[in-house]
Amino acid sequence: MSAFRVGIAGPVGSGKTALLDALCKAMRISYPIAVVTNDIYTQEDAQFLVRSQALENDRILGVETGGCPHTAIREDASINLAAIAQLEQQFTD
């Protein structure tokens, strides 16, 4: 079965990562959660979630899009779909 996916989008500095951090911490006991973050050239958002212990480290996967993260979602989602497939294979819960 495919994982239920939720996308969180918005402008830089709008609180996307803070929202994701809070959601993970609130839901991690009740639901098997994993996260894919998108950054242009870094894994800054994924590293923030690891440092804040939002989830177990191996449930957080940072993707470097090399360009606008919105393009990685709207025009060519392959990098994100590959990350999701990796997490689905690793975690069967």
Coordinates of N, CA and C in Angstrom, one line a residue:
M1 N 0.8 -1.2 0.0 CA 0.0 0.0 0.0 C 0.9 1.2 0.0
S2 N 0.5 2.2 -0.7 CA 1.2 3.5 -0.8 C 1.0 4.3 0.4
A3 N 2.0 5.1 0.8 CA 1.8 6.0 1.9 C 0.9 7.1 1.6
F4 N 0.2 7.6 2.7 CA -0.5 8.9 2.6 C 0.4 10.0 2.5
R5 N 0.3 10.9 1.6 CA 1.3 12.0 1.5 C 0.6 13.4 1.6
V6 N 1.3 14.2 2.3 CA 0.8 15.6 2.6 C 1.9 16.5 2.2
G7 N 1.6 17.5 1.3 CA 2.6 18.5 0.9 C 2.4 19.8 1.7
I8 N 3.5 20.4 2.1 CA 3.4 21.7 2.8 C 4.2 22.6 2.0
A9 N 3.6 23.7 1.5 CA 4.3 24.6 0.6 C 4.0 26.1 1.1
G10 N 4.9 26.9 0.7 CA 4.8 28.3 1.1 C 6.1 29.1 0.8
P11 N 6.0 30.4 1.0 CA 7.2 31.2 0.7 C 8.3 31.0 1.8
V12 N 9.5 31.3 1.5 CA 10.6 31.2 2.4 C 10.3 32.0 3.7
G13 N 10.5 31.4 4.8 CA 10.3 32.0 6.1 C 8.8 32.0 6.6
S14 N 8.0 31.3 5.9 CA 6.6 31.3 6.3 C 6.2 30.3 7.4
G15 N 7.2 29.5 7.8 CA 7.0 28.6 9.0 C 6.7 27.1 8.6
K16 N 7.0 26.7 7.3 CA 6.8 25.4 6.9 C 7.5 24.3 7.7
T17 N 8.8 24.6 8.0 CA 9.6 23.6 8.7 C 9.1 23.6 10.2
A18 N 8.8 24.7 10.8 CA 8.3 24.8 12.1 C 7.0 24.0 12.3
L19 N 6.1 24.2 11.3 CA 4.8 23.4 11.3 C 5.1 21.9 11.2
L20 N 6.0 21.6 10.3 CA 6.3 20.1 10.1 C 6.9 19.6 11.4
D21 N 7.7 20.3 12.1 CA 8.3 19.9 13.3 C 7.2 19.7 14.4
A22 N 6.3 20.6 14.5 CA 5.2 20.5 15.5 C 4.3 19.3 15.1
L23 N 4.0 19.1 13.8 CA 3.1 18.0 13.4 C 3.8 16.6 13.7
C24 N 5.1 16.5 13.4 CA 5.8 15.3 13.7 C 5.8 14.9 15.1
K25 N 6.1 15.9 16.0 CA 6.1 15.7 17.4 C 4.8 15.3 18.0
A26 N 3.7 15.9 17.4 CA 2.4 15.7 17.9 C 1.8 14.3 17.5
M27 N 2.3 13.8 16.3 CA 1.7 12.7 15.7 C 2.6 11.4 15.7
R28 N 3.8 11.5 16.1 CA 4.8 10.4 15.9 C 4.4 9.2 16.8
I29 N 3.8 9.4 17.9 CA 3.4 8.3 18.8 C 2.3 7.5 18.2
S30 N 1.3 8.2 17.5 CA 0.1 7.5 17.0 C 0.2 7.0 15.6
Y31 N 1.1 7.6 14.8 CA 1.2 7.3 13.4 C 2.7 7.0 13.0
P32 N 2.9 6.1 12.1 CA 4.3 5.9 11.5 C 4.6 7.0 10.5
I33 N 5.3 7.9 10.8 CA 5.6 9.1 10.0 C 7.0 9.1 9.5
A34 N 7.2 9.5 8.2 CA 8.5 9.8 7.6 C 8.3 11.1 6.9
V35 N 9.5 11.8 6.7 CA 9.4 13.1 6.1 C 10.5 13.3 5.0
V36 N 10.0 13.9 3.9 CA 11.0 14.3 2.8 C 10.9 15.8 2.7
T37 N 12.1 16.4 2.9 CA 12.2 17.9 2.8 C 12.9 18.3 1.5
N38 N 12.6 19.5 1.0 CA 13.2 20.0 -0.2 C 13.9 21.3 0.1
D39 N 15.2 21.3 -0.3 CA 16.0 22.6 -0.3 C 16.7 22.7 -1.6
I40 N 17.1 23.9 -2.0 CA 17.8 24.0 -3.3 C 19.1 23.4 -3.3
Y41 N 20.0 23.8 -2.4 CA 21.4 23.3 -2.5 C 21.9 22.7 -1.1
T42 N 21.0 22.6 -0.1 CA 21.4 22.1 1.2 C 20.4 21.1 1.7
Q43 N 20.6 20.6 2.8 CA 19.6 19.8 3.5 C 19.2 20.4 4.8
E44 N 19.2 21.7 4.8 CA 19.0 22.5 6.1 C 17.7 22.2 6.8
D45 N 16.6 22.0 6.1 CA 15.4 21.7 6.8 C 15.4 20.3 7.4
A46 N 16.0 19.4 6.7 CA 16.1 18.0 7.2 C 17.0 18.0 8.5
Q47 N 18.1 18.8 8.4 CA 19.0 18.8 9.5 C 18.3 19.5 10.7
F48 N 17.5 20.5 10.5 CA 16.7 21.1 11.6 C 15.9 20.1 12.3
L49 N 15.1 19.3 11.5 CA 14.2 18.3 12.0 C 15.0 17.2 12.8
V50 N 16.2 16.9 12.3 CA 17.0 15.9 13.1 C 17.4 16.5 14.4
R51 N 17.9 17.7 14.4 CA 18.4 18.4 15.6 C 17.3 18.6 16.6
S52 N 16.1 18.8 16.1 CA 15.0 19.0 17.1 C 14.3 17.7 17.5
Q53 N 14.8 16.6 17.0 CA 14.4 15.3 17.3 C 12.9 15.1 17.0
A54 N 12.5 15.7 15.8 CA 11.1 15.6 15.4 C 10.7 14.1 15.2
L55 N 11.6 13.4 14.6 CA 11.4 11.9 14.3 C 12.7 11.3 14.5
E56 N 12.7 9.9 14.4 CA 14.0 9.2 14.4 C 14.8 9.7 13.1
N57 N 16.1 9.8 13.2 CA 16.9 10.3 12.1 C 16.6 9.6 10.8
D58 N 16.5 8.3 10.8 CA 16.3 7.6 9.5 C 14.9 7.8 8.9
R59 N 14.0 8.5 9.6 CA 12.7 8.7 9.0 C 12.6 10.1 8.4
I60 N 13.8 10.8 8.4 CA 13.9 12.2 7.8 C 14.8 12.1 6.6
L61 N 14.4 12.5 5.4 CA 15.2 12.4 4.2 C 15.2 13.8 3.5
G62 N 16.3 14.4 3.4 CA 16.5 15.7 2.8 C 16.8 15.5 1.3
V63 N 16.1 16.3 0.5 CA 16.4 16.2 -1.0 C 16.9 17.6 -1.4
E64 N 18.0 17.6 -2.2 CA 18.5 18.8 -2.7 C 18.0 18.9 -4.2
T65 N 17.2 19.9 -4.4 CA 16.5 19.9 -5.7 C 17.4 20.5 -6.8
G66 N 18.4 21.3 -6.4 CA 19.2 22.0 -7.4 C 18.6 23.1 -8.1
G67 N 17.4 23.4 -7.8 CA 16.6 24.5 -8.3 C 15.4 24.8 -7.4
C68 N 14.5 25.5 -7.9 CA 13.3 25.9 -7.2 C 12.6 24.6 -6.7
P69 N 12.3 24.5 -5.4 CA 11.6 23.3 -4.9 C 10.2 23.1 -5.5
H70 N 9.6 24.2 -5.8 CA 8.3 24.1 -6.4 C 8.3 23.4 -7.8
T71 N 9.4 23.6 -8.5 CA 9.6 22.8 -9.8 C 9.7 21.3 -9.5
A72 N 10.4 21.0 -8.4 CA 10.6 19.6 -8.1 C 9.3 18.9 -7.7
I73 N 8.3 19.7 -7.4 CA 7.0 19.1 -7.1 C 6.1 19.2 -8.3
R74 N 6.0 20.3 -8.9 CA 5.0 20.5 -10.0 C 5.4 20.0 -11.3
E75 N 6.6 20.2 -11.8 CA 7.0 19.9 -13.1 C 7.7 18.5 -13.2
D76 N 8.6 18.2 -12.3 CA 9.3 17.0 -12.3 C 9.4 16.4 -10.9
A77 N 8.5 15.7 -10.5 CA 8.4 15.2 -9.1 C 9.3 13.9 -8.9
S78 N 10.1 13.5 -9.9 CA 10.8 12.2 -9.8 C 11.8 12.1 -8.6
I79 N 12.4 13.2 -8.3 CA 13.4 13.2 -7.1 C 12.6 12.9 -5.8
N80 N 11.4 13.6 -5.7 CA 10.6 13.4 -4.5 C 10.0 12.0 -4.5
L81 N 9.5 11.5 -5.7 CA 8.9 10.2 -5.7 C 10.0 9.1 -5.4
A82 N 11.2 9.3 -5.8 CA 12.3 8.4 -5.5 C 12.5 8.3 -4.0
A83 N 12.5 9.5 -3.4 CA 12.7 9.6 -1.9 C 11.6 8.9 -1.2
I84 N 10.4 9.1 -1.6 CA 9.2 8.5 -1.0 C 9.3 6.9 -1.2
A85 N 9.7 6.5 -2.4 CA 9.8 5.0 -2.6 C 10.9 4.4 -1.7
Q86 N 12.0 5.2 -1.5 CA 13.0 4.7 -0.6 C 12.5 4.5 0.8
L87 N 11.8 5.5 1.3 CA 11.2 5.5 2.7 C 10.2 4.4 2.8
E88 N 9.3 4.2 1.7 CA 8.3 3.2 1.8 C 9.0 1.8 1.8
Q89 N 10.1 1.6 1.1 CA 10.8 0.3 1.1 C 11.4 0.1 2.5
Q90 N 12.0 1.1 3.1 CA 12.7 1.0 4.3 C 11.7 0.8 5.5
F91 N 10.5 1.4 5.5 CA 9.6 1.4 6.5 C 8.3 0.8 6.0
T92 N 7.9 -0.4 6.5 CA 6.7 -1.0 6.0 C 5.5 -0.7 6.9
D93 N 5.7 0.0 8.0 CA 4.7 0.3 8.9 C 3.9 1.6 8.4

